[in-house]
C-alpha cells in the first residue's frame, strides 16, 4: 500500500526530473569539452545506480555544472578523454574510501545561512541563465551555470544579447509553458488528485512537443529550428550505438597526473555532494536526514561505473533535486525512474526527445529558480540579524 501511494507521486516527479535532466546532461557535457553522450551516461548512472544505493530520499545525482571547468582542464592536461575516464574511476575509488572513513561528517559543519544563501544564489542564477533560452537565444549550453560563459559572454551580457535576438516562436512556447505551469499549480492542483498526479511540467513539455510536431508539418515558418531543440545523439545501428561509449585508457595508470586529477575530482565532487545533501534535506517537507557516509559510498560507486563506460563525474545536483521536490517526489524511486527514462529514451527513442523546445525546459527551470529564490526567504533571513543575513548575502554573491 505504501509503495502504491509513493509511486503516485514519484512517477510524475521522475518524469519531470527526466525532462529537466536531458538538456542539463547534454549542456554540461558540451561545456566540459566531453562527448555529448557522456553527459547522458552520467545521468543514467546517477539516477539508477546512485539512486538505488543512496540513502537520500529526494536527492537526484548526475553530471554537475560545478565540475565542468575541472573536467575541461583535466581532459586538456591529460591529453585524451580516455585518460580522463581513468581519473574518474580512481576518483570513485577515493570517494568510497571517504565514505568508509566517515568523512561525511564534514557536511554537518555547513552553516544554515550558507545553505539558504546557496539555494537562493542558485535560484537567481537559474533565472538569469534561462531567460535567454526562453526567448530563443541558445548559443550557451543549457547546463552552463558559470558566470563567464563558454560562448565568451557573461551571464549579464548574455541577457542584453538575448533581447537583440528574440525568436518569436520560442517566446510564444515559453510564455504558454509558463502559463500552463502557473495555472496548473495555483488553480488546478488544489482541485483534484488527477491534477497532482499529472504534473504541470509534464503538460508543458507535451505542449512543446505537439507545437513543434504540428508547426513543422502545417506551418514550417513557425516551427523552431534544430538549434532551439534538444539535441540527443541518435545511433542508426548497433555499431553506431557502441561507438557512443568510450572506455578508460588503463595504460595511463603509471601517469602521476592521473592521480592528481582523481584527487581533485574526488574532493570537489564530495564537497559539492555534501553541500547539496544538506540543502536537499532542508527542502524536504518531511525533514528527513540523509546518511552522509552512505551518500559518499553511493557517489563513489556511481563515479567508478560512469568512468568505466565513458560518463562524466557525478555529484548530487541541487537543480534536479529541487525539481524533484517541487514536482511532488516522496522517495528515491523518483530518481531511479528519471534514470531509467534517460536510459530508455537515449537508447531507443532519442528522436522524441529531439522534438522538445529548449524554451519549454527554460520555463520549467525558471519556475524552479523562482521557488528557490523566494523574496520571503530574503526578508525572513534579514530579520534574523547580521549573524545570519551577512553569511546569506556573501554566499549569494559568491
XYZ file of C-alpha atoms in Angstrom:
398
model
C 0.000 0.000 0.000
C 2.805 2.421 0.876
C 4.509 1.686 -2.456
C 1.262 2.429 -4.305
C 0.967 5.772 -2.503
C 4.590 6.650 -3.214
C 4.504 5.704 -6.898
C 1.581 8.088 -7.480
C 3.913 10.928 -6.508
C 7.281 9.540 -7.575
C 6.302 8.581 -11.133
C 5.221 12.073 -12.278
C 8.112 13.644 -10.342
C 10.571 11.252 -12.002
C 9.181 12.161 -15.430
C 9.578 15.888 -14.753
C 13.153 15.452 -13.489
C 13.889 13.355 -16.583
C 12.799 16.172 -18.900
C 14.840 18.697 -16.903
C 17.880 16.391 -16.841
C 18.127 15.766 -20.603
C 19.324 19.248 -21.666
C 21.372 19.611 -18.476
C 23.257 16.381 -19.212
C 23.927 17.444 -22.797
C 24.778 21.041 -21.915
C 27.225 20.096 -19.163
C 28.936 17.608 -21.482
C 29.297 20.332 -24.110
C 30.619 22.846 -21.555
C 33.091 20.222 -20.291
C 34.550 19.508 -23.724
C 33.364 15.890 -23.494
C 31.270 13.773 -25.903
C 27.557 14.621 -25.615
C 26.650 11.023 -24.822
C 28.985 11.164 -21.801
C 26.517 13.505 -20.100
C 23.632 11.102 -20.671
C 25.688 8.169 -19.324
C 26.395 10.141 -16.144
C 22.696 10.993 -15.806
C 21.677 7.351 -16.252
C 24.226 6.045 -13.738
C 23.428 8.882 -11.321
C 19.720 8.119 -11.487
C 19.697 4.327 -11.397
C 22.888 3.269 -9.576
C 23.419 6.184 -7.190
C 19.661 6.491 -6.703
C 19.438 2.841 -5.634
C 22.482 2.924 -3.320
C 21.917 6.365 -1.790
C 20.074 6.967 1.447
C 18.853 10.350 0.221
C 15.067 10.192 -0.274
C 14.873 13.200 -2.606
C 18.386 13.855 -3.910
C 18.999 13.321 -7.626
C 22.510 12.776 -8.984
C 24.078 13.347 -12.373
C 26.740 15.436 -14.123
C 27.309 18.741 -12.319
C 27.916 22.163 -13.835
C 30.254 22.927 -10.925
C 32.707 20.329 -12.219
C 32.629 21.464 -15.866
C 35.731 23.669 -15.651
C 37.683 20.985 -13.759
C 36.664 18.366 -16.324
C 37.589 20.615 -19.257
C 41.021 21.376 -17.810
C 41.651 17.732 -16.866
C 40.853 16.470 -20.375
C 43.235 19.044 -21.849
C 46.066 18.376 -19.379
C 45.787 14.572 -19.575
C 45.759 14.602 -23.362
C 42.727 12.416 -24.048
C 39.202 11.726 -22.838
C 40.140 8.067 -22.277
C 42.874 9.091 -19.824
C 40.411 11.393 -18.063
C 37.968 8.479 -17.643
C 40.635 6.589 -15.719
C 40.880 9.560 -13.333
C 37.085 9.427 -12.862
C 37.253 5.714 -11.978
C 40.014 6.356 -9.429
C 38.077 9.330 -8.020
C 35.189 6.946 -7.407
C 37.503 4.593 -5.501
C 38.675 7.527 -3.354
C 35.079 8.565 -2.618
C 34.232 5.047 -1.480
C 37.248 5.261 0.829
C 35.998 8.617 2.161
C 32.652 7.002 2.903
C 34.256 4.183 4.889
C 36.462 6.760 6.662
C 33.245 8.541 7.742
C 34.267 11.795 6.071
C 30.590 12.602 5.550
C 30.637 14.292 8.962
C 32.042 17.377 7.181
C 28.577 18.031 5.797
C 27.238 18.808 9.269
C 29.510 21.855 9.595
C 27.884 23.885 6.799
C 26.038 26.822 8.480
C 22.298 27.123 7.878
C 22.681 30.652 6.484
C 25.228 29.405 3.945
C 22.854 26.644 2.789
C 19.989 29.126 2.383
C 22.271 31.562 0.576
C 23.479 28.831 -1.764
C 19.911 27.839 -2.645
C 18.854 31.443 -3.262
C 22.008 32.161 -5.268
C 21.443 29.109 -7.443
C 17.820 30.160 -7.894
C 18.822 33.634 -9.090
C 21.477 32.159 -11.379
C 18.975 29.718 -12.895
C 16.578 32.591 -13.611
C 19.275 34.706 -15.284
C 20.595 31.741 -17.266
C 17.198 30.598 -18.547
C 15.842 33.957 -19.738
C 17.913 33.807 -22.971
C 16.694 30.263 -23.695
C 13.106 31.348 -23.000
C 13.318 33.990 -25.746
C 15.112 31.702 -28.202
C 18.768 32.697 -27.791
C 20.657 29.421 -27.313
C 24.412 29.773 -28.032
C 25.293 28.949 -24.412
C 24.670 25.314 -23.331
C 21.642 24.829 -21.076
C 23.750 23.227 -18.343
C 26.341 26.017 -18.146
C 25.950 27.772 -14.776
C 29.278 29.642 -14.882
C 29.203 33.457 -14.841
C 31.928 33.519 -17.523
C 30.259 31.501 -20.253
C 31.711 29.125 -22.799
C 30.495 31.382 -25.645
C 32.711 34.247 -24.443
C 29.888 36.216 -22.804
C 28.995 36.676 -19.137
C 25.614 35.892 -17.628
C 24.737 39.613 -17.650
C 25.941 40.481 -21.161
C 24.128 37.419 -22.489
C 20.827 38.937 -21.316
C 21.380 42.024 -23.487
C 22.347 39.887 -26.477
C 19.252 37.734 -25.977
C 16.890 40.710 -26.276
C 18.526 41.555 -29.601
C 17.914 38.037 -30.947
C 14.383 37.142 -29.842
C 12.882 34.151 -31.649
C 9.081 34.760 -31.719
C 8.134 31.068 -31.764
C 10.394 30.300 -28.800
C 8.920 33.229 -26.869
C 5.381 32.013 -27.618
C 6.273 28.498 -26.460
C 7.924 29.658 -23.227
C 5.088 32.055 -22.329
C 2.477 29.353 -22.966
C 4.517 26.878 -20.913
C 4.811 29.361 -18.030
C 1.050 29.970 -18.184
C 0.425 26.213 -18.025
C 2.753 25.846 -15.028
C 1.221 28.740 -13.085
C -2.401 27.790 -13.801
C -1.729 24.130 -13.030
C -0.051 24.840 -9.696
C -2.256 27.639 -8.404
C -5.686 26.712 -9.695
C -5.880 23.106 -10.900
C -3.660 21.136 -8.490
C -5.733 22.103 -5.400
C -8.946 20.998 -7.139
C -8.345 17.309 -7.677
C -5.976 14.386 -7.341
C -5.665 13.939 -11.112
C -4.038 17.382 -11.432
C -1.492 16.430 -8.755
C -0.622 13.106 -10.382
C -0.286 14.660 -13.860
C 2.178 17.453 -13.108
C 2.159 20.826 -14.867
C 5.723 20.431 -16.238
C 4.696 17.208 -17.983
C 1.775 19.028 -19.629
C 4.090 21.896 -20.612
C 6.603 19.541 -22.244
C 3.790 17.723 -24.058
C 2.543 21.077 -25.342
C 6.050 21.903 -26.607
C 6.384 18.581 -28.446
C 2.931 18.941 -30.028
C 3.674 22.550 -31.027
C 6.895 21.537 -32.765
C 5.367 18.455 -34.402
C 2.324 20.319 -35.758
C 4.078 23.509 -36.891
C 6.873 21.614 -38.641
C 4.215 19.972 -40.814
C 1.483 22.590 -41.156
C 3.293 25.911 -40.631
C 7.052 25.488 -41.176
C 7.601 29.216 -40.735
C 6.523 28.924 -37.087
C 8.478 25.748 -36.331
C 11.651 26.058 -34.286
C 14.927 25.193 -35.993
C 17.185 22.454 -34.639
C 19.414 24.777 -32.593
C 16.363 25.649 -30.448
C 15.544 21.991 -29.701
C 17.009 19.272 -27.510
C 19.780 17.501 -29.417
C 20.305 13.897 -28.256
C 22.796 11.827 -30.308
C 20.898 9.333 -32.498
C 22.503 5.973 -33.323
C 21.326 4.461 -36.601
C 22.720 0.981 -35.907
C 24.182 -1.186 -33.145
C 27.702 -0.360 -34.297
C 26.950 3.373 -34.110
C 25.456 2.840 -30.649
C 28.586 1.028 -29.497
C 30.722 3.880 -30.799
C 28.963 6.256 -28.376
C 30.655 4.524 -25.419
C 34.270 5.330 -24.502
C 36.488 3.348 -22.130
C 39.401 4.270 -19.832
C 42.984 4.099 -21.010
C 44.444 1.698 -18.447
C 47.946 2.256 -19.829
C 47.833 5.655 -18.087
C 47.970 4.057 -14.619
C 51.668 4.924 -14.477
C 50.962 8.614 -15.172
C 51.170 10.684 -11.919
C 48.914 13.378 -13.428
C 46.047 10.854 -13.446
C 46.174 10.581 -9.658
C 46.309 14.352 -9.164
C 43.198 14.735 -11.337
C 41.472 11.887 -9.465
C 42.107 13.522 -6.075
C 40.787 16.873 -7.339
C 37.626 15.312 -8.779
C 37.016 13.225 -5.638
C 37.383 16.166 -3.238
C 35.336 18.679 -5.250
C 32.597 16.147 -6.107
C 32.360 15.015 -2.470
C 32.121 18.562 -1.087
C 29.544 19.529 -3.715
C 27.518 16.418 -2.896
C 27.627 17.013 0.880
C 26.552 20.628 0.396
C 23.686 19.523 -1.842
C 22.663 16.821 0.658
C 22.334 19.427 3.409
C 20.377 21.750 1.109
C 18.058 18.982 -0.115
C 17.341 17.815 3.433
C 16.318 21.378 4.340
C 13.932 21.468 1.363
C 12.415 18.077 2.248
C 8.842 18.651 3.527
C 9.303 15.645 5.856
C 12.716 16.910 7.104
C 14.406 13.522 6.720
C 18.172 13.256 7.282
C 20.404 11.693 4.627
C 23.237 9.430 5.884
C 26.235 11.353 4.523
C 28.764 8.491 4.623
C 26.410 6.233 2.695
C 25.984 9.035 0.165
C 29.747 9.220 -0.391
C 29.823 5.453 -0.927
C 26.942 5.699 -3.434
C 28.569 8.603 -5.280
C 31.904 6.777 -5.415
C 30.290 3.651 -6.824
C 28.471 5.768 -9.396
C 31.646 7.556 -10.465
C 33.526 4.264 -10.824
C 30.809 2.863 -13.089
C 30.339 6.119 -15.014
C 34.061 6.340 -15.722
C 34.217 2.705 -16.797
C 31.619 3.208 -19.558
C 32.534 6.726 -20.694
C 30.469 9.011 -18.467
C 31.251 12.320 -16.768
C 31.830 12.617 -12.997
C 28.686 12.537 -10.871
C 27.521 14.535 -7.863
C 24.175 15.099 -6.211
C 22.734 18.136 -8.032
C 20.522 20.805 -6.456
C 18.736 21.765 -9.710
C 17.497 18.211 -10.288
C 16.828 17.636 -6.588
C 14.758 20.825 -6.235
C 12.796 19.984 -9.380
C 12.111 16.576 -7.834
C 10.876 18.090 -4.562
C 8.760 20.748 -6.272
C 7.177 18.091 -8.505
C 5.984 16.082 -5.513
C 8.674 13.392 -5.220
C 8.445 11.378 -1.996
C 11.173 8.703 -2.159
C 14.335 7.851 -4.082
C 12.159 5.906 -6.522
C 11.671 9.174 -8.441
C 15.449 9.431 -9.014
C 15.570 5.828 -10.251
C 12.597 6.473 -12.569
C 14.340 9.522 -14.040
C 17.492 7.470 -14.701
C 15.501 4.626 -16.236
C 13.722 7.034 -18.587
C 17.064 8.547 -19.603
C 18.285 5.047 -20.468
C 15.128 4.158 -22.411
C 14.924 7.335 -24.462
C 18.678 7.733 -25.024
C 18.936 4.235 -26.491
C 15.518 3.644 -28.064
C 13.602 6.906 -28.571
C 16.043 9.818 -28.919
C 14.072 11.264 -31.830
C 11.135 12.017 -29.487
C 13.389 13.998 -27.150
C 14.704 15.953 -30.122
C 11.234 17.475 -30.598
C 11.357 19.234 -27.204
C 11.914 23.016 -27.480
C 14.588 24.388 -25.151
C 12.159 27.236 -24.423
C 9.783 24.819 -22.646
C 12.568 23.475 -20.459
C 13.652 27.052 -19.755
C 10.132 27.802 -18.497
C 10.256 24.804 -16.142
C 13.673 25.824 -14.813
C 12.515 29.433 -14.397
C 9.816 28.188 -12.034
C 12.413 26.127 -10.153
C 14.612 29.216 -9.817
C 11.741 31.414 -8.631
C 10.862 28.915 -5.896
C 14.479 28.647 -4.738
C 14.932 32.432 -4.586
C 11.681 33.368 -2.846
C 11.559 37.039 -1.758
C 10.098 35.897 1.583
C 13.331 33.988 2.287
C 15.372 37.173 1.859
C 13.043 39.057 4.220
C 12.979 36.349 6.912
C 16.786 35.977 6.859
C 17.236 39.754 7.162
C 15.010 39.792 10.263
C 17.288 37.219 11.953
C 20.073 39.802 12.178
C 23.597 40.164 10.775
C 24.859 36.805 12.089
C 22.506 35.120 9.611
C 21.997 37.763 6.925
C 25.702 38.519 6.294
C 26.723 34.880 5.511
C 23.493 34.565 3.499
C 24.296 37.583 1.292
C 28.002 36.717 0.967
C 27.107 33.190 -0.204
C 24.681 34.546 -2.821
C 27.260 36.999 -4.165
C 29.911 34.281 -4.187
